Amino acid sequence: MRLECTLVKAKDKIGSGGTGEFTKKITVLNELLVDRGPSPYLSQIEAYDRGELITTIQADGVIVATATGSTAYSVSAGGSMVHPNVPAILMTPICPHTLSFRPVIFPDSVEIELRVAQDARCSAWVSFDGRDRCELESGDSVFVRMSQYPIPTINYADQTGDFINSLRRCLRWNERDMQHAFDASQKEALRKISEAESNNK
């Protein structure tokens, strides 16, 4: 799955009577990133779905990712890892200014608009799979929806097996030293500790 991203300039920047025009259309495989760039202030981004306000994001930035991109930048910002067969769009905040703002997984039918708030203290910067970085000023938007053109893939085994193996290989997912059973001497030591605690009561 891929995301189709469209940049739209604010109406008042197009000229008298302007209605807003797209300036760039880009397709991404992993994620779209909107962040505060070099500014010391929080970015203030309004998130909409087909014109309905979802929330206003006050954070260092926000990531909108595909299931494929869920194991890239999004997971390092605390997002969920999503199986590539799941038709979903992820929205992951970067260092949000509230503890209650957690990552959200939307169905692929949403059409998200990220708009720099008119009263934002600073502009924002957008990048697409880490490339084509450009500035968004107040009122500018980027529209994100699922692309009609997915990426065909070839699997070594089955898709779930490949996904889990890649998590283990690339992210060392859930790897740790295994906890083993106690040997006889350890069991005896635990028994003595338990008896001592019982005698002290």
PDB file of C-alpha atoms in Angstrom:
ATOM      1  CA  MET A   1       0.000   0.000   0.000  1.00  0.00           C
ATOM      2  CA  ARG A   2       1.108   3.550  -0.698  1.00  0.00           C
ATOM      3  CA  LEU A   3      -0.120   7.014   0.259  1.00  0.00           C
ATOM      4  CA  GLU A   4      -1.041   9.712  -2.243  1.00  0.00           C
ATOM      5  CA  CYS A   5      -0.077  13.115  -0.814  1.00  0.00           C
ATOM      6  CA  THR A   6      -1.166  16.467  -2.246  1.00  0.00           C
ATOM      7  CA  LEU A   7       0.200  19.860  -1.142  1.00  0.00           C
ATOM      8  CA  VAL A   8      -2.270  22.747  -1.230  1.00  0.00           C
ATOM      9  CA  LYS A   9      -1.406  26.406  -0.655  1.00  0.00           C
ATOM     10  CA  ALA A  10      -3.686  28.553   1.518  1.00  0.00           C
ATOM     11  CA  LYS A  11      -6.404  30.429  -0.361  1.00  0.00           C
ATOM     12  CA  ASP A  12      -5.025  33.854   0.532  1.00  0.00           C
ATOM     13  CA  LYS A  13      -1.647  32.948  -0.990  1.00  0.00           C
ATOM     14  CA  ILE A  14      -3.061  32.099  -4.419  1.00  0.00           C
ATOM     15  CA  GLY A  15      -4.229  35.628  -5.090  1.00  0.00           C
ATOM     16  CA  SER A  16      -7.469  37.555  -5.029  1.00  0.00           C
ATOM     17  CA  GLY A  17     -10.401  35.174  -5.358  1.00  0.00           C
ATOM     18  CA  GLY A  18      -8.142  32.117  -5.134  1.00  0.00           C
ATOM     19  CA  THR A  19      -9.631  28.817  -4.064  1.00  0.00           C
ATOM     20  CA  GLY A  20      -6.476  26.967  -3.102  1.00  0.00           C
ATOM     21  CA  GLU A  21      -4.450  25.001  -5.624  1.00  0.00           C
ATOM     22  CA  PHE A  22      -2.255  21.976  -5.260  1.00  0.00           C
ATOM     23  CA  THR A  23       1.413  22.621  -5.832  1.00  0.00           C
ATOM     24  CA  LYS A  24       2.786  19.099  -5.624  1.00  0.00           C
ATOM     25  CA  LYS A  25       1.517  15.515  -5.666  1.00  0.00           C
ATOM     26  CA  ILE A  26       3.753  12.753  -4.304  1.00  0.00           C
ATOM     27  CA  THR A  27       3.237   9.042  -3.651  1.00  0.00           C
ATOM     28  CA  VAL A  28       4.991   7.507  -0.638  1.00  0.00           C
ATOM     29  CA  LEU A  29       5.572   3.936   0.466  1.00  0.00           C
ATOM     30  CA  ASN A  30       6.354   4.435   4.164  1.00  0.00           C
ATOM     31  CA  GLU A  31       5.329   7.751   5.685  1.00  0.00           C
ATOM     32  CA  LEU A  32       4.627  11.434   5.440  1.00  0.00           C
ATOM     33  CA  LEU A  33       6.200  13.589   8.153  1.00  0.00           C
ATOM     34  CA  VAL A  34       5.099  17.066   9.245  1.00  0.00           C
ATOM     35  CA  ASP A  35       7.356  18.628  11.890  1.00  0.00           C
ATOM     36  CA  ARG A  36       8.387  21.975  13.382  1.00  0.00           C
ATOM     37  CA  GLY A  37      11.694  22.071  11.534  1.00  0.00           C
ATOM     38  CA  PRO A  38      14.280  24.451  13.046  1.00  0.00           C
ATOM     39  CA  SER A  39      11.684  26.352  15.104  1.00  0.00           C
ATOM     40  CA  PRO A  40      11.944  26.183  18.930  1.00  0.00           C
ATOM     41  CA  TYR A  41       8.127  26.252  19.196  1.00  0.00           C
ATOM     42  CA  LEU A  42       5.629  23.404  19.040  1.00  0.00           C
ATOM     43  CA  SER A  43       4.034  22.813  15.676  1.00  0.00           C
ATOM     44  CA  GLN A  44       0.278  23.379  15.644  1.00  0.00           C
ATOM     45  CA  ILE A  45      -1.326  21.165  13.031  1.00  0.00           C
ATOM     46  CA  GLU A  46      -5.063  20.709  12.509  1.00  0.00           C
ATOM     47  CA  ALA A  47      -6.026  17.197  11.375  1.00  0.00           C
ATOM     48  CA  TYR A  48      -9.243  16.709   9.382  1.00  0.00           C
ATOM     49  CA  ASP A  49     -11.043  13.813   7.732  1.00  0.00           C
ATOM     50  CA  ARG A  50     -13.065  15.082   4.758  1.00  0.00           C
ATOM     51  CA  GLY A  51     -13.443  18.493   6.369  1.00  0.00           C
ATOM     52  CA  GLU A  52     -14.362  17.215   9.848  1.00  0.00           C
ATOM     53  CA  LEU A  53     -11.856  18.194  12.538  1.00  0.00           C
ATOM     54  CA  ILE A  54     -10.227  15.152  14.160  1.00  0.00           C
ATOM     55  CA  THR A  55      -7.903  17.009  16.521  1.00  0.00           C
ATOM     56  CA  THR A  56      -5.381  19.831  16.757  1.00  0.00           C
ATOM     57  CA  ILE A  57      -1.859  18.498  17.133  1.00  0.00           C
ATOM     58  CA  GLN A  58       0.525  20.400  19.393  1.00  0.00           C
ATOM     59  CA  ALA A  59       3.742  18.438  19.207  1.00  0.00           C
ATOM     60  CA  ASP A  60       7.171  18.293  17.622  1.00  0.00           C
ATOM     61  CA  GLY A  61       5.394  16.795  14.644  1.00  0.00           C
ATOM     62  CA  VAL A  62       3.148  14.039  13.326  1.00  0.00           C
ATOM     63  CA  ILE A  63       3.726  10.976  11.158  1.00  0.00           C
ATOM     64  CA  VAL A  64       1.116   9.546   8.789  1.00  0.00           C
ATOM     65  CA  ALA A  65       2.221   6.065   7.769  1.00  0.00           C
ATOM     66  CA  THR A  66       1.168   2.996   5.835  1.00  0.00           C
ATOM     67  CA  ALA A  67       1.206  -0.478   7.353  1.00  0.00           C
ATOM     68  CA  THR A  68       4.509  -0.995   5.532  1.00  0.00           C
ATOM     69  CA  GLY A  69       5.893   2.185   7.096  1.00  0.00           C
ATOM     70  CA  SER A  70       4.622   1.252  10.555  1.00  0.00           C
ATOM     71  CA  THR A  71       7.943  -0.460  11.317  1.00  0.00           C
ATOM     72  CA  ALA A  72      10.018   2.557  10.233  1.00  0.00           C
ATOM     73  CA  TYR A  73       9.921   6.099  11.689  1.00  0.00           C
ATOM     74  CA  SER A  74       6.453   5.567  13.189  1.00  0.00           C
ATOM     75  CA  VAL A  75       7.473   2.700  15.479  1.00  0.00           C
ATOM     76  CA  SER A  76      10.452   4.682  16.797  1.00  0.00           C
ATOM     77  CA  ALA A  77       7.970   7.409  17.801  1.00  0.00           C
ATOM     78  CA  GLY A  78       5.821   4.904  19.709  1.00  0.00           C
ATOM     79  CA  GLY A  79       3.449   3.783  16.961  1.00  0.00           C
ATOM     80  CA  SER A  80       2.101   0.253  16.557  1.00  0.00           C
ATOM     81  CA  MET A  81       3.617  -2.310  14.210  1.00  0.00           C
ATOM     82  CA  VAL A  82       0.921  -3.248  11.683  1.00  0.00           C
ATOM     83  CA  HIS A  83       0.809  -6.314   9.437  1.00  0.00           C
ATOM     84  CA  PRO A  84       1.197  -5.259   5.779  1.00  0.00           C
ATOM     85  CA  ASN A  85      -2.091  -6.973   4.861  1.00  0.00           C
ATOM     86  CA  VAL A  86      -4.058  -4.634   7.144  1.00  0.00           C
ATOM     87  CA  PRO A  87      -5.614  -1.800   5.082  1.00  0.00           C
ATOM     88  CA  ALA A  88      -4.823   1.026   7.486  1.00  0.00           C
ATOM     89  CA  ILE A  89      -3.404   4.530   7.798  1.00  0.00           C
ATOM     90  CA  LEU A  90      -1.502   5.324  11.000  1.00  0.00           C
ATOM     91  CA  MET A  91      -1.249   8.726  12.668  1.00  0.00           C
ATOM     92  CA  THR A  92       1.594   8.897  15.188  1.00  0.00           C
ATOM     93  CA  PRO A  93       2.423  12.098  17.112  1.00  0.00           C
ATOM     94  CA  ILE A  94       6.058  12.982  17.812  1.00  0.00           C
ATOM     95  CA  CYS A  95       6.590  14.153  21.414  1.00  0.00           C
ATOM     96  CA  PRO A  96       3.027  15.493  21.863  1.00  0.00           C
ATOM     97  CA  HIS A  97       2.413  18.163  24.505  1.00  0.00           C
ATOM     98  CA  THR A  98      -0.158  15.988  26.272  1.00  0.00           C
ATOM     99  CA  LEU A  99       0.123  12.483  27.725  1.00  0.00           C
ATOM    100  CA  SER A 100      -3.324  11.517  26.407  1.00  0.00           C
ATOM    101  CA  PHE A 101      -2.441  11.884  22.714  1.00  0.00           C
ATOM    102  CA  ARG A 102      -1.649   8.329  21.665  1.00  0.00           C
ATOM    103  CA  PRO A 103      -1.087   6.912  18.161  1.00  0.00           C
ATOM    104  CA  VAL A 104      -4.243   6.107  16.177  1.00  0.00           C
ATOM    105  CA  ILE A 105      -4.884   3.539  13.430  1.00  0.00           C
ATOM    106  CA  PHE A 106      -7.523   4.571  10.867  1.00  0.00           C
ATOM    107  CA  PRO A 107      -9.144   2.516   8.090  1.00  0.00           C
ATOM    108  CA  ASP A 108      -7.761   3.145   4.623  1.00  0.00           C
ATOM    109  CA  SER A 109     -10.992   4.912   3.640  1.00  0.00           C
ATOM    110  CA  VAL A 110     -10.057   8.116   5.509  1.00  0.00           C
ATOM    111  CA  GLU A 111      -8.802  11.172   3.638  1.00  0.00           C
ATOM    112  CA  ILE A 112      -6.660  13.091   6.098  1.00  0.00           C
ATOM    113  CA  GLU A 113      -5.835  16.766   5.778  1.00  0.00           C
ATOM    114  CA  LEU A 114      -2.999  18.189   7.875  1.00  0.00           C
ATOM    115  CA  ARG A 115      -3.255  21.984   7.966  1.00  0.00           C
ATOM    116  CA  VAL A 116      -0.948  24.476   9.669  1.00  0.00           C
ATOM    117  CA  ALA A 117      -3.208  26.438  12.034  1.00  0.00           C
ATOM    118  CA  GLN A 118      -3.762  30.115  11.239  1.00  0.00           C
ATOM    119  CA  ASP A 119      -2.685  31.076  14.765  1.00  0.00           C
ATOM    120  CA  ALA A 120       0.368  28.772  14.829  1.00  0.00           C
ATOM    121  CA  ARG A 121       3.533  30.343  16.237  1.00  0.00           C
ATOM    122  CA  CYS A 122       5.673  28.905  13.469  1.00  0.00           C
ATOM    123  CA  SER A 123       5.546  27.274  10.077  1.00  0.00           C
ATOM    124  CA  ALA A 124       5.921  23.514   9.614  1.00  0.00           C
ATOM    125  CA  TRP A 125       8.002  21.339   7.345  1.00  0.00           C
ATOM    126  CA  VAL A 126       6.813  18.313   5.397  1.00  0.00           C
ATOM    127  CA  SER A 127       8.807  15.435   3.926  1.00  0.00           C
ATOM    128  CA  PHE A 128       7.816  12.317   2.004  1.00  0.00           C
ATOM    129  CA  ASP A 129       9.694   9.108   2.803  1.00  0.00           C
ATOM    130  CA  GLY A 130      12.472  11.383   4.050  1.00  0.00           C
ATOM    131  CA  ARG A 131      12.703  13.310   0.759  1.00  0.00           C
ATOM    132  CA  ASP A 132      11.308  16.387  -1.052  1.00  0.00           C
ATOM    133  CA  ARG A 133      11.286  18.425   2.164  1.00  0.00           C
ATOM    134  CA  CYS A 134       9.485  21.772   1.927  1.00  0.00           C
ATOM    135  CA  GLU A 135       7.949  24.411   4.191  1.00  0.00           C
ATOM    136  CA  LEU A 136       4.256  24.756   5.060  1.00  0.00           C
ATOM    137  CA  GLU A 137       3.110  28.205   6.151  1.00  0.00           C
ATOM    138  CA  SER A 138      -0.049  29.017   8.119  1.00  0.00           C
ATOM    139  CA  GLY A 139      -3.118  27.840   6.233  1.00  0.00           C
ATOM    140  CA  ASP A 140      -1.169  25.488   3.954  1.00  0.00           C
ATOM    141  CA  SER A 141      -2.298  21.869   3.865  1.00  0.00           C
ATOM    142  CA  VAL A 142      -1.219  18.427   2.815  1.00  0.00           C
ATOM    143  CA  PHE A 143      -3.959  15.943   1.904  1.00  0.00           C
ATOM    144  CA  VAL A 144      -3.272  12.244   2.437  1.00  0.00           C
ATOM    145  CA  ARG A 145      -5.255   9.282   1.182  1.00  0.00           C
ATOM    146  CA  MET A 146      -4.591   5.691   0.193  1.00  0.00           C
ATOM    147  CA  SER A 147      -3.194   5.413  -3.314  1.00  0.00           C
ATOM    148  CA  GLN A 148      -5.006   3.428  -5.991  1.00  0.00           C
ATOM    149  CA  TYR A 149      -1.688   1.896  -6.980  1.00  0.00           C
ATOM    150  CA  PRO A 150      -0.280  -0.546  -4.403  1.00  0.00           C
ATOM    151  CA  ILE A 151       3.216  -2.005  -4.555  1.00  0.00           C
ATOM    152  CA  PRO A 152       3.305  -5.648  -5.712  1.00  0.00           C
ATOM    153  CA  THR A 153       5.572  -7.774  -3.546  1.00  0.00           C
ATOM    154  CA  ILE A 154       7.207 -11.191  -3.750  1.00  0.00           C
ATOM    155  CA  ASN A 155       7.344 -13.221  -0.551  1.00  0.00           C
ATOM    156  CA  TYR A 156      10.035 -15.692   0.409  1.00  0.00           C
ATOM    157  CA  ALA A 157       7.477 -17.797   2.281  1.00  0.00           C
ATOM    158  CA  ASP A 158       4.035 -16.529   3.300  1.00  0.00           C
ATOM    159  CA  GLN A 159       3.412 -12.851   4.056  1.00  0.00           C
ATOM    160  CA  THR A 160       2.897 -13.290   7.794  1.00  0.00           C
ATOM    161  CA  GLY A 161       6.013 -15.418   8.141  1.00  0.00           C
ATOM    162  CA  ASP A 162       8.064 -12.890   6.191  1.00  0.00           C
ATOM    163  CA  PHE A 163       6.684 -10.045   8.324  1.00  0.00           C
ATOM    164  CA  ILE A 164       7.532 -11.735  11.633  1.00  0.00           C
ATOM    165  CA  ASN A 165      10.967 -12.783  10.402  1.00  0.00           C
ATOM    166  CA  SER A 166      11.735  -9.229   9.303  1.00  0.00           C
ATOM    167  CA  LEU A 167      10.734  -7.927  12.761  1.00  0.00           C
ATOM    168  CA  ARG A 168      13.103 -10.393  14.385  1.00  0.00           C
ATOM    169  CA  ARG A 169      15.925  -9.773  11.930  1.00  0.00           C
ATOM    170  CA  CYS A 170      15.733  -5.980  11.673  1.00  0.00           C
ATOM    171  CA  LEU A 171      14.290  -4.915  15.037  1.00  0.00           C
ATOM    172  CA  ARG A 172      15.302  -7.844  17.257  1.00  0.00           C
ATOM    173  CA  TRP A 173      11.624  -7.998  18.194  1.00  0.00           C
ATOM    174  CA  ASN A 174      10.984  -9.509  21.642  1.00  0.00           C
ATOM    175  CA  GLU A 175      14.479 -10.954  21.886  1.00  0.00           C
ATOM    176  CA  ARG A 176      15.923 -11.487  25.377  1.00  0.00           C
ATOM    177  CA  ASP A 177      17.738 -14.100  27.430  1.00  0.00           C
ATOM    178  CA  MET A 178      15.247 -16.833  28.212  1.00  0.00           C
ATOM    179  CA  GLN A 179      14.209 -17.371  31.814  1.00  0.00           C
ATOM    180  CA  HIS A 180      15.195 -20.889  32.906  1.00  0.00           C
ATOM    181  CA  ALA A 181      13.911 -23.140  35.671  1.00  0.00           C
ATOM    182  CA  PHE A 182      15.695 -23.027  39.050  1.00  0.00           C
ATOM    183  CA  ASP A 183      18.292 -25.700  39.747  1.00  0.00           C
ATOM    184  CA  ALA A 184      18.359 -27.662  43.035  1.00  0.00           C
ATOM    185  CA  SER A 185      20.636 -25.234  44.897  1.00  0.00           C
ATOM    186  CA  GLN A 186      18.537 -22.235  43.873  1.00  0.00           C
ATOM    187  CA  LYS A 187      15.355 -23.992  44.956  1.00  0.00           C
ATOM    188  CA  GLU A 188      16.922 -24.742  48.342  1.00  0.00           C
ATOM    189  CA  ALA A 189      18.008 -21.124  48.764  1.00  0.00           C
ATOM    190  CA  LEU A 190      14.499 -19.909  47.935  1.00  0.00           C
ATOM    191  CA  ARG A 191      13.022 -22.401  50.428  1.00  0.00           C
ATOM    192  CA  LYS A 192      15.264 -21.076  53.212  1.00  0.00           C
ATOM    193  CA  ILE A 193      14.364 -17.464  52.387  1.00  0.00           C
ATOM    194  CA  SER A 194      10.686 -18.346  52.463  1.00  0.00           C
ATOM    195  CA  GLU A 195      11.067 -20.093  55.843  1.00  0.00           C
ATOM    196  CA  ALA A 196      12.968 -17.127  57.277  1.00  0.00           C
ATOM    197  CA  GLU A 197      10.269 -14.724  56.150  1.00  0.00           C
ATOM    198  CA  SER A 198       7.587 -16.947  57.691  1.00  0.00           C
ATOM    199  CA  ASN A 199       9.450 -17.082  61.031  1.00  0.00           C
ATOM    200  CA  ASN A 200       9.760 -13.290  61.134  1.00  0.00           C
ATOM    201  CA  LYS A 201       6.002 -12.788  60.892  1.00  0.00           C
TER     202      LYS A 201
END
